[in-house]
Every structure is written in structure tokens, then in C-alpha cells.
Tab-separated table of C-alpha atoms in Angstrom:
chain	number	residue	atom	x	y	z
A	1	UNK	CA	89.142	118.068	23.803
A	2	UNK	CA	91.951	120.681	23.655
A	3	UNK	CA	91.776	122.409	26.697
A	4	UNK	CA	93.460	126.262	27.447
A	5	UNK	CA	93.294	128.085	30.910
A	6	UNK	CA	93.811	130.905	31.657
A	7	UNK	CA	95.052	131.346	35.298
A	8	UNK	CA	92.574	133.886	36.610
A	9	UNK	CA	88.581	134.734	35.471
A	10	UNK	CA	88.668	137.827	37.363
A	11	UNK	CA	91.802	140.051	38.395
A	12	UNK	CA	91.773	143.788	39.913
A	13	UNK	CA	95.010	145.455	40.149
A	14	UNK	CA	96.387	149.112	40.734
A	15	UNK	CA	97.751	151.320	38.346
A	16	UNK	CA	101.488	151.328	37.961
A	17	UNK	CA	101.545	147.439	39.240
A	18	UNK	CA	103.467	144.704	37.035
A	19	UNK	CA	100.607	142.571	35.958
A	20	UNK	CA	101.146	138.737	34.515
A	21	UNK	CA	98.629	137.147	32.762
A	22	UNK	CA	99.169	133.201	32.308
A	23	UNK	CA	97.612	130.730	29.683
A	24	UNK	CA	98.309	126.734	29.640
A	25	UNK	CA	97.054	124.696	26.547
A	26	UNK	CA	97.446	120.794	27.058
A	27	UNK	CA	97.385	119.511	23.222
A	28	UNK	CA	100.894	120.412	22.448
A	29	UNK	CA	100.146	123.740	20.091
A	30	UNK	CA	102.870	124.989	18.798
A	31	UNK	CA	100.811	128.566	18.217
A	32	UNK	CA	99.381	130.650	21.122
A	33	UNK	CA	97.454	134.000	21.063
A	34	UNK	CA	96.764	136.899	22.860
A	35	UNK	CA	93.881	139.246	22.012
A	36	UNK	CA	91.890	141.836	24.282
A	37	UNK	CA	88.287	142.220	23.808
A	38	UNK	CA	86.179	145.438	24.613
A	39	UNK	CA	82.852	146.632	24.019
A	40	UNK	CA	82.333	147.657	20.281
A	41	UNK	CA	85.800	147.141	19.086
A	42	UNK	CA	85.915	143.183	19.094
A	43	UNK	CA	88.678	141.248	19.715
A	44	UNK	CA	91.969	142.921	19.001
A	45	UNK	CA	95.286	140.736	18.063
A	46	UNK	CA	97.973	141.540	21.137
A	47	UNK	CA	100.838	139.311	20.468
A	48	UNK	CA	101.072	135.795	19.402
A	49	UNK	CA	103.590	132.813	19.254
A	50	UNK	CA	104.964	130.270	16.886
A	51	UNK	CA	107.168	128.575	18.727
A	52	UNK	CA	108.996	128.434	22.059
A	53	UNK	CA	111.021	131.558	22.920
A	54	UNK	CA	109.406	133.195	19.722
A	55	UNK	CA	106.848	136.290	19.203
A	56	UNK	CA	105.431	137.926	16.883
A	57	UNK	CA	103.419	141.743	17.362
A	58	UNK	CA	99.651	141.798	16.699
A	59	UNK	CA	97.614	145.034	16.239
A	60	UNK	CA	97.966	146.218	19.119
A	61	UNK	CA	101.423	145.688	21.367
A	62	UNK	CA	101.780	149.195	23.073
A	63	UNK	CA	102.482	148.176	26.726
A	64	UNK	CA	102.455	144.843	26.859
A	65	UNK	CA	105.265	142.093	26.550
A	66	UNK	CA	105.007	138.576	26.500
A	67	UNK	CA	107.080	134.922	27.332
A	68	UNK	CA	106.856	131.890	26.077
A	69	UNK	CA	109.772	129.664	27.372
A	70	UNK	CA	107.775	126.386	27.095
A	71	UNK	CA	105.918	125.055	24.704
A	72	UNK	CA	102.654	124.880	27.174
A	73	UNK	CA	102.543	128.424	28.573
A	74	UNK	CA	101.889	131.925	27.495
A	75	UNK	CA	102.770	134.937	29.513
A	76	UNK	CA	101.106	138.467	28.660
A	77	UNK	CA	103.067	141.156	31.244
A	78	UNK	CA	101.590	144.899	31.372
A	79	UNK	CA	104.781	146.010	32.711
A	80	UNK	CA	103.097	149.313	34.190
A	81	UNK	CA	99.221	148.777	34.061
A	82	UNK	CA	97.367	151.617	33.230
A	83	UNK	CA	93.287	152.101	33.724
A	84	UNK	CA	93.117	151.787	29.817
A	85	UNK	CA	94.450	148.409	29.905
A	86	UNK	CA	91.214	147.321	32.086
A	87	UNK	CA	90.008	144.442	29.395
A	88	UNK	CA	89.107	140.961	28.905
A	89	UNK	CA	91.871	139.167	27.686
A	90	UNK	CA	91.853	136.202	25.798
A	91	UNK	CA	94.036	133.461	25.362
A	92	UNK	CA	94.018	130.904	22.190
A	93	UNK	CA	96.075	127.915	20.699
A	94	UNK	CA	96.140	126.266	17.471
A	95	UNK	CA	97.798	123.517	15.635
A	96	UNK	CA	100.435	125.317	12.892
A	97	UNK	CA	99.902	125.783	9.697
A	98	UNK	CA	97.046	127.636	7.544
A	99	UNK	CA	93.617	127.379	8.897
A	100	UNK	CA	93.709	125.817	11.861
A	101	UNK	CA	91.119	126.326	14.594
A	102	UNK	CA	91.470	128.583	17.368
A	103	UNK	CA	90.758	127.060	20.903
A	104	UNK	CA	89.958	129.676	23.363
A	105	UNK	CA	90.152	130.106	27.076
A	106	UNK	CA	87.354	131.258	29.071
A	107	UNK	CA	89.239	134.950	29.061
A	108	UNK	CA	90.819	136.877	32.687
A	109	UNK	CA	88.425	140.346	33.178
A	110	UNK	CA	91.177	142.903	34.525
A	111	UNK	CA	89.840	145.869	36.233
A	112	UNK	CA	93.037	148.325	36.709
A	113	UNK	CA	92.049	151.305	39.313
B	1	UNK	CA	93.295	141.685	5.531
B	2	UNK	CA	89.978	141.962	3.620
B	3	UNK	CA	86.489	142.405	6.318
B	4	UNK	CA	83.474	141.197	6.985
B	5	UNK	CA	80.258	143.134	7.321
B	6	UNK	CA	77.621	141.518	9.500
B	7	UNK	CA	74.384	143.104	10.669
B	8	UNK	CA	74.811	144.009	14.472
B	9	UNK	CA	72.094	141.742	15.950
B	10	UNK	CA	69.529	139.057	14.736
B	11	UNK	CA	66.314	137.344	16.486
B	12	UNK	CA	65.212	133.866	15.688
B	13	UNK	CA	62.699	131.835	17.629
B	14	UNK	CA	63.660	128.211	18.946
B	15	UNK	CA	63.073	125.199	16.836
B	16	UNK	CA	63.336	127.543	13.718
B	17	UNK	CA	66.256	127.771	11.582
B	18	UNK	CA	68.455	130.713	11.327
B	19	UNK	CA	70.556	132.494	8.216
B	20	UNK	CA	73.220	134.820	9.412
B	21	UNK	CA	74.601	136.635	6.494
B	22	UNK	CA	78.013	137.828	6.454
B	23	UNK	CA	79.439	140.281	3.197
B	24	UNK	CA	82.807	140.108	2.612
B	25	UNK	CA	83.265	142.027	-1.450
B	26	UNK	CA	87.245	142.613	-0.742
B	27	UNK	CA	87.595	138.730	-0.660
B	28	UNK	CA	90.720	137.403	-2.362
B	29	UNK	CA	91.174	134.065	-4.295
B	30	UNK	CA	92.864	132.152	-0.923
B	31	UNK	CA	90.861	133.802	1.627
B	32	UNK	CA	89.227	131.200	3.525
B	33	UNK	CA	86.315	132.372	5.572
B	34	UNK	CA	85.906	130.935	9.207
B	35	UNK	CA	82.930	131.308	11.599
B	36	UNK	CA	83.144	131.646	15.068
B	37	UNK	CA	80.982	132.072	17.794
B	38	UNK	CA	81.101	133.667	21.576
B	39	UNK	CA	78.531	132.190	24.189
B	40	UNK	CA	78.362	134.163	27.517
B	41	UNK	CA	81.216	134.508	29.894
B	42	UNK	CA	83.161	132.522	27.673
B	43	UNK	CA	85.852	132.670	24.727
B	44	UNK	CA	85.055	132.101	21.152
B	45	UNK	CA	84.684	129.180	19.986
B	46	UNK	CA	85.376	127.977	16.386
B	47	UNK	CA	81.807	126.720	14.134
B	48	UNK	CA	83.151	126.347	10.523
B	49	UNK	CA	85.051	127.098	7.502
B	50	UNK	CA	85.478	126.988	4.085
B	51	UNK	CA	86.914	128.081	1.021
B	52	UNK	CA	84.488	127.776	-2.247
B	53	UNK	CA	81.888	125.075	-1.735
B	54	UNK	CA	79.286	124.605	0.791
B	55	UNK	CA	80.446	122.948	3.915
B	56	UNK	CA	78.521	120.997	6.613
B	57	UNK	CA	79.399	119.682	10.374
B	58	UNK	CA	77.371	118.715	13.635
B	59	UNK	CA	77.367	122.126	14.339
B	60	UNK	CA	75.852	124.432	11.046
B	61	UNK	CA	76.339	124.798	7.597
B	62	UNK	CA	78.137	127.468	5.605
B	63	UNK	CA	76.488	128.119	2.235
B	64	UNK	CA	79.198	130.311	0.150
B	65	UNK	CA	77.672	132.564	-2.755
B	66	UNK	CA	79.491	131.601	-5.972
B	67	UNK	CA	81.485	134.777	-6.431
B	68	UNK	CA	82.589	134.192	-2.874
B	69	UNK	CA	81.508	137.903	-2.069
B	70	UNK	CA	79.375	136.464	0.619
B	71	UNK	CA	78.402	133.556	2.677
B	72	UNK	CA	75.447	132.542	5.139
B	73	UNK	CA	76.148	130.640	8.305
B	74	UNK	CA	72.822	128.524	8.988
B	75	UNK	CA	71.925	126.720	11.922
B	76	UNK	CA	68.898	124.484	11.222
B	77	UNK	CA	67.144	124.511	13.960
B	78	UNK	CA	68.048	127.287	16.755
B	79	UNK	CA	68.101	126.648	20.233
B	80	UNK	CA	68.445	128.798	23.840
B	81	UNK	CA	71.861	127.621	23.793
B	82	UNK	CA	72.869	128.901	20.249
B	83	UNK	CA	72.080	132.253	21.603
B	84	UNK	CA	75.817	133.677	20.785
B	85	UNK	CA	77.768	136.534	19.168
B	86	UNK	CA	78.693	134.825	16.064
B	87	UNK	CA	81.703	136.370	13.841
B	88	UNK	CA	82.407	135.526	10.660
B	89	UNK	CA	86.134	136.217	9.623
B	90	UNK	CA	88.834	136.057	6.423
B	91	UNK	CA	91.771	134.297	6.761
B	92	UNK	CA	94.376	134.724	4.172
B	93	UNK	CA	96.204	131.874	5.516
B	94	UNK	CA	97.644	133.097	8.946
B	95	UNK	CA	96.090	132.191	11.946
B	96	UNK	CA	95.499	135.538	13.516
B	97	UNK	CA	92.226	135.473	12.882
B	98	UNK	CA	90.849	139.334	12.649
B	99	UNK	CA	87.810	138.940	14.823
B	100	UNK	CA	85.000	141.900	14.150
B	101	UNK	CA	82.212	142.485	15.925
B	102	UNK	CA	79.714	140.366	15.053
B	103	UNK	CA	75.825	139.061	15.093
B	104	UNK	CA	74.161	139.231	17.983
B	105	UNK	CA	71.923	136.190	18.099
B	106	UNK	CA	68.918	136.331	20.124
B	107	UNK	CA	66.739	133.420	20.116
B	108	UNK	CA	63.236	133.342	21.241
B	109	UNK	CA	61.451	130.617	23.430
């Protein structure tokens, strides 16, 4: 079974603090995803990744970056958390191509204060 | 992309089988529609998909309407553990998947 982890289930960090959120997929994906999910708005597309070194904005970008430098590993960076970027965050991988299933991690809770 | 409307939340008892409706009118020709679902403390996890013709797996079925304007995910017979947010989403052929918010399934000893 494809697996992805995501580095931390819970994480509480200041505002103003660099933040780095990692995700590891072992079945050789060449796609990774990042989406944030809160309470009545679903999940919501943050970046993704096609390849190594390659990204692509989702919906909604505003204040985060990411890095993908191997083929494995995602990065999401909040370069300057802020208490609106308290979230779950998801990370997912797929095969490429049309269609493919999404494999999830179990998602990192960030409380910024 | 085109949406999905599901109803917010749904109640089944166990052993019974469940029909979660999703409507989706905006659907284009190569929209395929996926279902996923969300257990607990966990990520989503993928349930089915299809394009024009009823599909089947371990998991559920998906029973598509013939002018594809909607489709009905069915379990056949519910358990405690199928107790999930299931979303039903349109892909036109990326994978970012637009995830809504979904069914609540509640399911009833």
C-alpha cells in the first residue's frame, strides 16, 4: 500500500515563526499535493507538484511556499505564520496522468498563537 | 471546474444499505466523477470513479444517471466503520481534485 507521512499530527507555533511542513510518499509519485482543510469550507488546493523542482499554485497560495527537490518529499513553508493559517493540512500523492487516485496522509493540525 | 451538490448529512442504520446522492447539472462530456471519503482523524481516502457506466469495487458501487447530471454512491450494507464524510467530486482530467464539503454519514447500531 502507498504510504504518505506527514512529519507531525500535531504542531503549535507562534505567530511570525518560519513554519515547515514535511510530507514523504514511498511509491515513487511523481505528483504531490497540498491542501488545507477547515470547518465548512472543505479542503482547499494550496500548491501541488509534477515533478521534482516543479510547482504549480492551487486556490489558495497567499503565504505559503513550497520545495520539492526530491522526488519523495514535499515541503509547505508559511514563511511568517499568521493565526489565520491555524489549519489541518493535508498532504497527497498520485501516479501522473488523468484520474489517478489521491493517497492521503493522516494531515499535521497547526495551531498558530 | 463544474460542482457537486450533496446533502450536508445522512443517517443509515448498520447492516442496511446506504444511497448517497450527489448532483452535479454543470457536468461536461470528460468530467469523470470520483468519490472520496474522510474517516476520523484521518485524510481522505479515495472509494471510486467513473465516467458513464455503473462501476463496482470491494468497496461500493457508483450508479451514474444516464444524462450524467447525477450519480449515487451505494454501500450495500453499512457498517460503524463506514461512518465517514464522503465527497463526491468532478475531475476534468487534472488531478487537483476540488474537494467540497460533503455527506456526513452517520450510521446507527
Amino acid at each position: 500500500d502507498v504510504k504518505v507521512t506527514q512529519s507531525s499530527r500535531y504542531l503549535v507555533k507562534r505567530t511570525g515563526e518560519k513554519v515547515f511542513l514535511e510530507c514523504v510518499q514511498d511509491m515513487d509519485h511523481e505528483n504531490m499535493f497540498w491542501y488545507r482543510q477547515d470547518p465548512g469550507l472543505g479542503l482547499r488546493l494550496i500548491y501541488f507538484s509534477y515533478d521534482v523542482k516543479m510547482k504549480e499554485k492551487g486556490d489558495i497560495p497567499e503565504g505559503y511556499s513550497v520545495s520539492r527537490e526530491k522526488k519523495e518529499r514535499f515541503s509547505l513553508i508559511l514563511e511568517s505564520a499568521s493565526t489565520n493559517q491555524t489549519s489541518m493540512y493535508l498532504c497527497a500523492s498520485s501516479l501522473p496522468g488523468y484520474n489517478e487516485k489521491l493517497f492521503f496522509g493522516s494531515g499535521t493540525q497547526l495551531s498558530v498563537l | 471546474d463544474a460542482k457537486t451538490t450533496q446533502p450536508n448529512s445522512m443517517e443509515s442504520n448498520e447492516e442496511e444499505p446506504v444511497h448517497l446522492p450527489c448532483n452535479h447539472s454543470t457536468i461536461s462530456g470528460t468530467d469523470y466523477i470520483h468519490w472520496y471519503r474522510q474517516l476520523p482523524s484521518q485524510g481522505p481516502e479515495y472509494v471510486i470513479h467513473g465516467l458513464t457506466s455503473n462501476v463496482n469495487n470491494r468497496m461500493a458501487s457508483l450508479a451514474i444517471a444516464e444524462d450524467r447530471k447525477s450519480s449515487t454512491l451505494i454501500l450495500h450494507r453499512a457498517t460503524l466503520r463506514d461512518a465517514a464524510v464522503y465527497y463526491c467530486i468532478l475531475s476534468s482530467g487534472a488531478n487537483n481534485l476540488f474537494f467540497g464539503t460533503g455527506t456526513r454519514l452517520t450510521v446507527i447500531p
